Amino acid sequence: MPIIGVIASSMKGAPGIPTIGTATDVGTARAYNNGAATVAFTPAAGATATSFTATSSPGGFTATGASSPLTVAGLQSSTSYTFTVTATNASGTSAASAASNSITATTVPQAPTIGTATAGNASATVTYTAGATGGKTVSAYTATSSPGSLTGTGTSPITVSSLTNGTAYTFTVTATNANGTSTASSASNSVTPFVPSSFESIASAVGTGTDTVTFSGIPSSYKVLQIRFIAHTNSGSDSGMWITFNGGTNSSISQQQLEGRTTSVSTYATTQASGNGFYIRTFGTGSLVAPGILNIYDYTDTSRFKSFDLINGFMNSVSTTDASVLTKTGTWASTSAVTSITFTLQSSTFRATNSIALYGIK
Amino acid sequence: MPTTYEILATTTLSSTANTYTFSSISQSYTDIRLVANMGLTGQGTIFFRCNSDTGNNYYWEALMAVGSSSTPTSAIQGSGEGRCIVTAGNQQTSSTNGYSLLTVDFMSYTFSLNKPFFYEYGFVPATALYNTKRTACGNYTSGTAISSVSIITDSNFVAGTTFTLFGILKA
């Protein structure tokens, strides 16, 4: 006895091949290397499909659903993909559709690699190495402090300001593009911003065209005076600069010097010198620069003599024919406070490139 | 009076490294001063470069004393070095023997020519083989202002080594 019945046409056989539509990148808020694309298609007429599957090429990432469009996830950032779609019902699966248009998957950027944090005054700089862009231009790198969540933006190194001096901070860095913000880098080393020291600028002079510079009316509010200078003469053989205190001849200055010059080492000592003051070397044959740093200690203390030390020298700028470095310690045998300091060049004048600056240290 | 001698940057190495660079140094000061407290993983030379410059632009006169019994020596150095040497090979050993202290004063570091410097270096290890003291006056002769300074060793700086940069501005 034959079995006679009617099978609905929608149940007959495997579904036909879908017609591929448009594939579209969906990058917004997608994590790095987890991009997504929507794939549109049109089911074939005839046998009804119960599901459709979109498959990427390359990678073979898939998404399955009952209708168009399907969203395929897991795509690698900045990688081009095409997609095909198959239809499936109880009778089987269709052949794949034609390939879609090609899309480039985009995501948020890859997290930057943290570098080194360096503390400043109520601030810190943070270096990083950029990661991949996620397929879209990175618009900002942001360093964020912990604690405080204070931020700075820019390229490496990023400066984060408004930090609290004395508080330890670490930092992370993120990258942002049109799709969103990356995960944070690992935390930086810990740094602690500093309060600036109490080192103050009092006065300075540059190439005056004269042979004498005097700083007078020196405030008494410091513990130490420091003079930083570049003072070279412009003629003759060895010469120098004399420093005297309070306008006097300072015959009560004693000094001990240790000098290295070319390949020689020498010492020089005077006690209660001739009256010219404290000698600083500013010229050697062929030299073009003669810097020095002089410290004068307890310069306001009227109960003691004044001590000072110096590092000084001269250096040729183009050859190694002659050069000097010297250290010196001295005493001005006076209990008077130092209120003025005079610099007198020996048979020369201060050049335009000379500079003498007076600082006070509290 | 205006406060100056500002800390521009300071760091403590969290892991070993053979180079540390202060980059993007502000050009707003008169002088800059670098202070380093350095431990090495082993015997090594320490030197610095400005602006990653390996040209013959470093000249210095170094007054040196090594060990308790030696007489001090002095010499002009620089031509052909492409760097400024702070200490040579056997004059700093492993940090297990101690750390060294280096200060470098770069005078008028934004000048277009003749940027003189001083450095003071000392290393006094617990085992007194290579006690070293150096005092130098030098000149960096490049026409370019100093915008970065690198401290480099052919050994490695240990974690905990500190580098600090100060800026000093005259009135």
XYZ file of C-alpha atoms in Angstrom:
533
model
C 0.000 0.000 0.000
C 1.759 3.166 -1.058
C 2.015 5.989 1.372
C 0.536 9.080 -0.073
C 0.878 12.402 1.574
C 1.715 16.007 1.071
C 4.944 17.512 2.159
C 4.916 21.244 2.381
C 7.176 22.808 -0.140
C 9.054 24.615 2.647
C 10.164 21.289 4.004
C 11.455 19.912 0.764
C 15.218 19.354 0.518
C 18.195 21.425 1.613
C 17.884 25.200 1.351
C 19.207 27.091 -1.587
C 22.369 29.202 -1.579
C 21.857 32.604 0.073
C 22.702 35.718 -1.853
C 25.525 37.571 -0.137
C 24.941 41.169 0.859
C 27.196 43.787 2.396
C 29.748 43.123 5.096
C 30.351 46.042 7.489
C 33.051 46.552 10.102
C 31.677 47.119 13.619
C 34.625 48.490 15.558
C 33.077 50.626 18.267
C 34.061 49.466 21.730
C 35.456 46.254 20.379
C 38.462 44.985 22.338
C 41.781 44.767 20.574
C 41.947 41.654 18.363
C 38.275 40.961 18.989
C 36.738 42.889 16.140
C 33.364 42.220 14.561
C 31.549 42.613 11.277
C 27.905 42.392 10.295
C 27.163 40.276 7.241
C 23.906 40.825 5.354
C 22.404 38.243 3.007
C 19.170 37.259 1.290
C 17.825 33.712 1.778
C 17.195 31.724 -1.351
C 13.657 30.953 -2.412
C 12.462 27.405 -1.991
C 13.266 25.224 0.935
C 13.222 27.155 4.183
C 16.418 27.418 6.141
C 16.320 27.083 9.885
C 19.664 28.812 10.345
C 22.342 30.659 8.475
C 26.075 30.696 9.128
C 28.497 33.422 8.093
C 32.154 32.435 7.909
C 35.166 34.711 7.619
C 38.141 34.319 5.377
C 40.790 34.212 6.612
C 40.368 32.905 10.122
C 37.198 30.864 9.791
C 35.398 32.929 12.433
C 31.668 32.128 12.313
C 28.322 33.421 13.443
C 25.033 31.521 13.212
C 21.509 32.903 13.371
C 18.050 32.696 11.950
C 18.095 35.824 9.847
C 20.163 38.523 8.238
C 22.365 40.193 9.302
C 24.782 38.045 11.283
C 27.574 39.469 13.445
C 30.890 37.659 13.215
C 33.202 38.378 16.150
C 36.740 37.484 17.123
C 38.290 39.235 14.146
C 41.911 40.313 14.367
C 42.459 44.057 14.369
C 43.643 45.714 11.159
C 43.053 42.511 9.172
C 41.037 42.286 5.947
C 38.209 39.773 5.736
C 35.550 38.559 3.328
C 32.581 36.430 4.336
C 30.397 33.705 2.878
C 27.000 32.520 4.108
C 25.451 29.079 4.126
C 21.868 28.072 4.878
C 20.925 24.982 6.858
C 17.763 23.019 7.572
C 17.017 19.467 8.601
C 17.817 18.216 5.142
C 21.278 19.667 5.014
C 23.379 22.723 4.356
C 23.621 24.715 1.210
C 26.767 25.515 -0.639
C 28.456 28.774 0.383
C 27.392 32.042 -1.099
C 29.726 34.177 -3.098
C 32.285 36.090 -1.025
C 31.267 39.426 0.373
C 33.027 42.689 -0.077
C 36.257 42.956 1.866
C 36.334 44.828 5.170
C 39.197 45.709 7.497
C 38.380 44.884 11.066
C 39.007 47.710 13.514
C 38.951 47.812 17.286
C 40.179 49.938 20.132
C 44.001 50.235 20.210
C 46.309 47.722 21.760
C 47.350 48.681 25.289
C 50.608 50.689 25.356
C 53.679 49.237 27.027
C 54.615 51.202 30.097
C 58.065 52.759 30.275
C 59.564 54.750 33.102
C 57.965 57.320 35.374
C 60.170 60.181 36.530
C 59.201 62.549 39.321
C 59.322 66.327 39.019
C 58.010 69.234 41.056
C 54.335 68.400 41.686
C 54.468 66.489 38.438
C 55.823 63.386 36.785
C 56.682 62.333 33.278
C 55.698 58.904 32.024
C 57.190 57.182 29.025
C 55.499 54.438 27.066
C 55.798 52.494 23.854
C 52.752 52.628 21.615
C 51.025 49.409 20.661
C 49.061 48.678 17.495
C 46.453 51.235 16.528
C 43.560 48.791 16.234
C 43.107 49.872 12.639
C 42.205 53.477 13.323
C 44.419 56.434 14.065
C 45.147 56.890 17.746
C 43.899 60.283 18.819
C 45.268 60.368 22.359
C 47.534 58.663 24.834
C 46.588 59.267 28.440
C 48.645 58.667 31.565
C 46.636 58.243 34.759
C 48.012 58.431 38.262
C 47.326 56.128 41.147
C 46.281 57.365 43.568
C 44.336 60.411 42.474
C 43.439 59.457 38.903
C 45.100 62.634 37.690
C 45.747 62.526 33.981
C 47.981 63.924 31.307
C 47.809 63.423 27.562
C 50.272 63.651 24.723
C 53.088 61.689 23.227
C 55.810 60.026 25.220
C 56.894 61.317 27.642
C 53.539 62.441 29.022
C 53.569 64.973 31.846
C 51.052 64.533 34.636
C 50.667 67.706 36.680
C 48.937 68.744 39.886
C 50.429 65.861 41.844
C 51.096 66.204 45.551
C 54.747 66.538 46.477
C 55.783 63.809 48.875
C 53.114 61.330 47.731
C 54.152 58.180 45.896
C 52.450 57.566 42.559
C 52.338 54.926 39.863
C 50.928 55.468 36.410
C 49.181 53.559 33.667
C 48.795 54.605 30.050
C 45.889 54.048 27.663
C 45.428 54.767 23.965
C 42.239 56.045 22.393
C 40.988 55.926 18.805
C 37.572 56.444 17.212
C 36.462 53.030 18.439
C 37.231 53.715 22.083
C 39.969 53.338 24.667
C 42.371 50.483 25.121
C 42.889 48.546 28.256
C 45.475 50.127 30.540
C 49.150 49.323 30.433
C 50.732 47.713 33.431
C 51.620 50.105 36.241
C 54.842 52.105 36.154
C 57.517 52.272 38.766
C 56.600 54.327 41.806
C 57.822 57.930 41.970
C 57.460 60.691 44.522
C 57.303 64.327 43.355
C 59.586 66.707 45.205
C 59.331 70.137 46.730
C 61.895 72.415 45.085
C 64.935 73.203 47.121
C 65.492 76.580 48.752
C 68.140 77.717 46.309
C 67.533 81.223 45.085
C 68.929 83.438 42.388
C 70.197 86.779 43.716
C 71.914 88.564 40.834
C 73.838 88.035 37.636
C 75.955 89.869 35.109
C 77.061 89.160 31.583
C 79.812 90.595 29.409
C 79.964 94.122 30.670
C 82.937 95.293 28.624
C 84.627 96.361 31.841
C 87.167 94.539 33.917
C 85.175 94.581 37.149
C 81.830 93.263 38.310
C 80.518 93.852 41.824
C 77.530 92.311 43.536
C 76.695 94.575 46.453
C 73.897 94.611 48.986
C 73.932 90.839 49.227
C 70.996 89.675 51.373
C 71.905 88.110 54.686
C 69.105 85.568 54.622
C 71.066 82.611 53.289
C 73.385 80.010 54.730
C 75.645 79.662 51.698
C 76.414 81.788 48.665
C 77.183 80.096 45.394
C 78.717 81.799 42.376
C 78.572 80.048 39.030
C 80.562 81.682 36.289
C 82.032 81.413 32.844
C 84.743 84.042 32.703
C 87.579 83.871 30.232
C 89.997 86.592 29.323
C 90.829 87.462 25.772
C 94.534 88.038 25.584
C 97.904 87.133 26.964
C 99.187 84.000 28.520
C 97.995 82.624 31.833
C 95.806 85.085 33.636
C 92.872 85.055 35.913
C 90.239 86.776 37.936
C 90.464 88.062 41.482
C 87.643 87.888 43.949
C 87.526 90.223 46.903
C 84.984 90.691 49.658
C 83.423 93.892 50.963
C 85.483 96.119 48.688
C 88.730 95.486 50.501
C 92.037 94.110 49.340
C 91.514 90.999 51.425
C 95.113 90.366 52.354
C 93.846 87.936 54.947
C 92.813 85.311 52.415
C 94.543 81.929 52.582
C 94.061 79.174 50.065
C 95.149 75.681 49.141
C 94.843 74.540 45.560
C 95.213 71.215 43.752
C 95.398 71.534 39.982
C 95.650 69.163 37.062
C 96.955 70.775 33.905
C 97.668 68.764 30.758
C 99.637 65.881 32.287
C 100.902 67.666 35.383
C 99.543 67.808 38.885
C 100.531 70.685 41.102
C 99.625 72.258 44.380
C 99.560 75.907 45.300
C 99.174 77.440 48.707
C 99.199 80.924 50.072
C 98.719 82.193 53.553
C 97.690 85.766 54.169
C 98.254 86.548 50.515
C 99.420 89.698 48.866
C 96.166 91.531 48.987
C 94.666 90.938 45.610
C 92.098 88.561 46.990
C 91.152 85.113 45.889
C 92.558 84.048 42.522
C 90.571 82.129 39.939
C 92.122 80.855 36.754
C 90.352 82.124 33.654
C 92.814 81.700 30.863
C 95.269 79.194 29.518
C 96.899 79.352 26.139
C 94.326 78.566 23.481
C 91.474 78.159 25.908
C 88.025 79.442 25.117
C 86.035 78.628 28.212
C 86.866 78.979 31.894
C 83.991 77.957 34.145
C 83.865 77.835 37.891
C 81.614 77.208 40.868
C 82.468 78.932 44.130
C 80.722 78.326 47.456
C 81.065 80.704 50.412
C 79.860 79.242 53.695
C 78.335 80.959 56.723
C 78.981 84.291 55.065
C 76.904 86.207 57.598
C 78.355 84.594 60.707
C 80.239 87.295 62.626
C 81.704 84.787 65.067
C 83.901 82.966 62.593
C 86.199 83.306 59.608
C 84.647 82.689 56.195
C 85.358 79.436 54.380
C 84.946 78.885 50.686
C 85.646 76.215 48.108
C 85.993 76.295 44.380
C 86.069 74.068 41.352
C 87.492 75.867 38.372
C 89.356 75.243 35.154
C 89.676 76.091 31.526
C 89.092 74.009 28.466
C 90.070 74.430 24.868
C 87.109 73.857 22.615
C 88.831 72.444 19.563
C 91.951 70.583 20.623
C 93.714 69.012 23.546
C 96.691 71.329 23.692
C 96.101 72.810 27.112
C 93.492 72.429 29.811
C 93.137 72.742 33.544
C 90.956 71.606 36.370
C 91.517 72.714 39.924
C 89.907 72.504 43.300
C 90.606 74.990 46.014
C 89.620 75.619 49.592
C 90.183 78.928 51.261
C 89.579 81.062 54.293
C 88.996 84.770 54.592
C 90.250 85.567 58.069
C 87.522 88.034 58.860
C 84.517 87.935 61.127
C 82.708 90.530 59.041
C 79.634 89.388 57.168
C 80.095 89.291 53.418
C 77.936 92.028 51.943
C 79.594 92.532 48.574
C 81.773 90.540 46.221
C 83.916 92.030 43.489
C 85.283 90.167 40.473
C 88.257 91.780 38.771
C 89.736 90.393 35.604
C 93.488 90.475 35.277
C 94.438 92.648 32.266
C 91.272 92.049 30.321
C 87.550 92.792 30.124
C 84.514 90.587 30.434
C 83.424 89.241 27.082
C 79.853 89.105 25.884
C 79.827 85.385 26.468
C 80.984 85.753 30.057
C 78.466 85.150 32.770
C 78.599 85.488 36.537
C 75.583 84.511 38.610
C 75.119 84.754 42.371
C 72.832 82.370 44.238
C 71.829 81.947 47.855
C 71.147 78.640 49.605
C 68.973 78.652 52.717
C 64.435 86.248 45.429
C 63.212 83.748 42.855
C 63.604 80.138 43.848
C 65.653 78.045 41.507
C 67.628 74.777 41.624
C 64.536 72.859 40.715
C 64.294 69.134 40.383
C 63.476 68.584 36.750
C 63.366 64.828 36.941
C 64.399 61.967 39.163
C 64.126 58.235 38.850
C 65.110 55.055 40.607
C 65.756 52.127 38.331
C 63.349 49.276 38.974
C 65.444 46.817 37.000
C 68.937 46.619 35.580
C 69.749 48.808 32.611
C 72.902 49.957 30.856
C 71.583 53.401 29.919
C 69.434 56.082 31.450
C 68.487 59.154 29.461
C 67.077 62.465 30.567
C 65.273 63.592 27.433
C 63.275 66.653 26.455
C 65.267 68.705 28.956
C 63.685 72.090 29.467
C 65.653 74.900 27.827
C 64.466 77.408 30.405
C 67.402 77.265 32.810
C 70.934 78.663 32.927
C 72.687 75.513 34.131
C 71.654 71.942 34.761
C 73.074 69.549 37.312
C 72.942 65.779 37.129
C 73.362 63.683 40.256
C 73.699 59.918 40.047
C 74.109 57.309 42.777
C 75.103 54.257 40.822
C 75.591 50.575 41.494
C 76.870 48.254 38.786
C 76.294 44.554 38.293
C 80.005 44.163 37.627
C 83.159 46.013 36.722
C 82.478 48.628 34.118
C 83.167 51.943 32.482
C 80.718 54.796 32.992
C 80.361 57.690 30.590
C 77.832 60.263 29.458
C 76.698 61.647 26.144
C 74.755 64.746 25.274
C 72.059 64.625 22.602
C 73.165 61.061 21.701
C 76.129 62.775 20.055
C 78.992 60.401 19.242
C 81.035 63.086 17.489
C 84.382 64.446 18.655
C 82.729 67.145 20.705
C 83.843 66.270 24.225
C 87.011 67.598 25.813
C 87.921 67.322 29.442
C 90.803 67.540 31.861
C 90.494 64.964 34.604
C 92.370 65.033 37.872
C 92.387 61.498 39.238
C 93.396 59.599 42.312
C 93.060 55.827 42.507
C 93.777 53.970 45.691
C 95.357 55.210 48.859
C 98.964 54.904 47.810
C 98.982 56.295 44.288
C 99.891 59.846 43.402
C 97.243 61.885 41.618
C 97.395 62.103 37.861
C 95.833 64.401 35.346
C 95.292 64.234 31.611
C 93.448 65.928 28.793
C 91.055 63.597 27.102
C 88.383 63.764 24.507
C 89.517 63.873 20.919
C 88.024 60.876 19.185
C 86.163 59.582 22.219
C 82.664 60.629 21.187
C 81.682 60.639 24.846
C 82.864 61.874 28.220
C 84.291 59.090 30.336
C 83.527 59.336 34.035
C 85.352 56.256 35.185
C 87.176 53.481 33.418
C 87.087 49.704 33.536
C 88.411 48.573 36.857
C 87.535 51.701 38.810
C 83.994 50.670 39.626
C 83.083 47.152 40.543
C 79.944 45.277 41.539
C 77.411 47.081 43.678
C 78.034 44.461 46.348
C 81.104 46.590 47.094
C 79.210 49.862 47.138
C 77.742 52.634 45.038
C 79.484 55.527 43.333
C 78.425 59.147 43.348
C 78.556 61.360 40.290
C 77.638 65.013 39.903
C 77.853 66.806 36.571
C 77.301 70.538 36.241
C 76.543 71.618 32.675
C 77.104 75.375 32.503
C 75.095 77.446 30.021
C 73.821 74.257 28.445
C 71.661 76.105 25.913
C 74.573 78.080 24.420
C 75.122 77.583 20.723
C 78.802 76.837 21.372
C 81.057 76.026 24.311
C 78.997 74.355 26.967
C 81.550 73.807 29.753
C 80.943 71.233 32.436
C 82.413 69.926 35.643
C 82.051 66.476 37.000
C 82.936 64.960 40.323
C 83.051 61.202 40.615
C 83.885 59.051 43.576
C 83.773 55.332 44.288
C 84.919 53.957 47.604
C 84.117 50.243 47.717
C 83.897 48.298 50.929
C 86.814 46.235 49.709
C 89.324 48.988 49.034
C 90.838 47.789 45.794
C 89.910 50.623 43.519
C 89.020 53.649 45.572
C 88.616 56.316 42.913
C 88.216 60.054 42.925
C 87.944 62.139 39.758
C 87.447 65.844 39.285
C 87.120 67.153 35.753
C 86.570 70.357 33.853
C 85.327 69.866 30.323
C 83.625 71.368 27.352
C 80.902 70.026 25.084
C 81.555 71.860 21.852
C 78.565 70.943 19.740
C 76.650 73.891 18.345
C 73.416 72.335 19.537
C 71.895 73.085 22.917
C 71.798 70.139 25.285
C 68.322 68.636 25.264
C 69.160 65.142 26.449
C 71.837 63.528 28.578
C 72.461 59.793 28.708
C 74.414 58.019 31.441
C 75.785 54.788 30.036
C 77.820 51.857 31.276
C 79.284 48.855 29.495
C 78.201 46.874 32.539
C 74.677 47.369 33.905
C 73.252 49.719 36.487
C 71.555 47.774 39.250
C 67.966 48.273 40.332
C 67.961 51.023 42.909
C 70.391 53.219 41.014
C 69.113 56.785 41.122
C 69.446 59.616 38.617
C 68.291 63.169 39.303
C 68.422 66.272 37.150
C 68.212 69.815 38.515
C 67.719 73.111 36.732
C 69.362 76.332 37.920
C 68.192 79.699 36.630
C 70.098 82.917 37.154
C 68.399 86.205 37.915
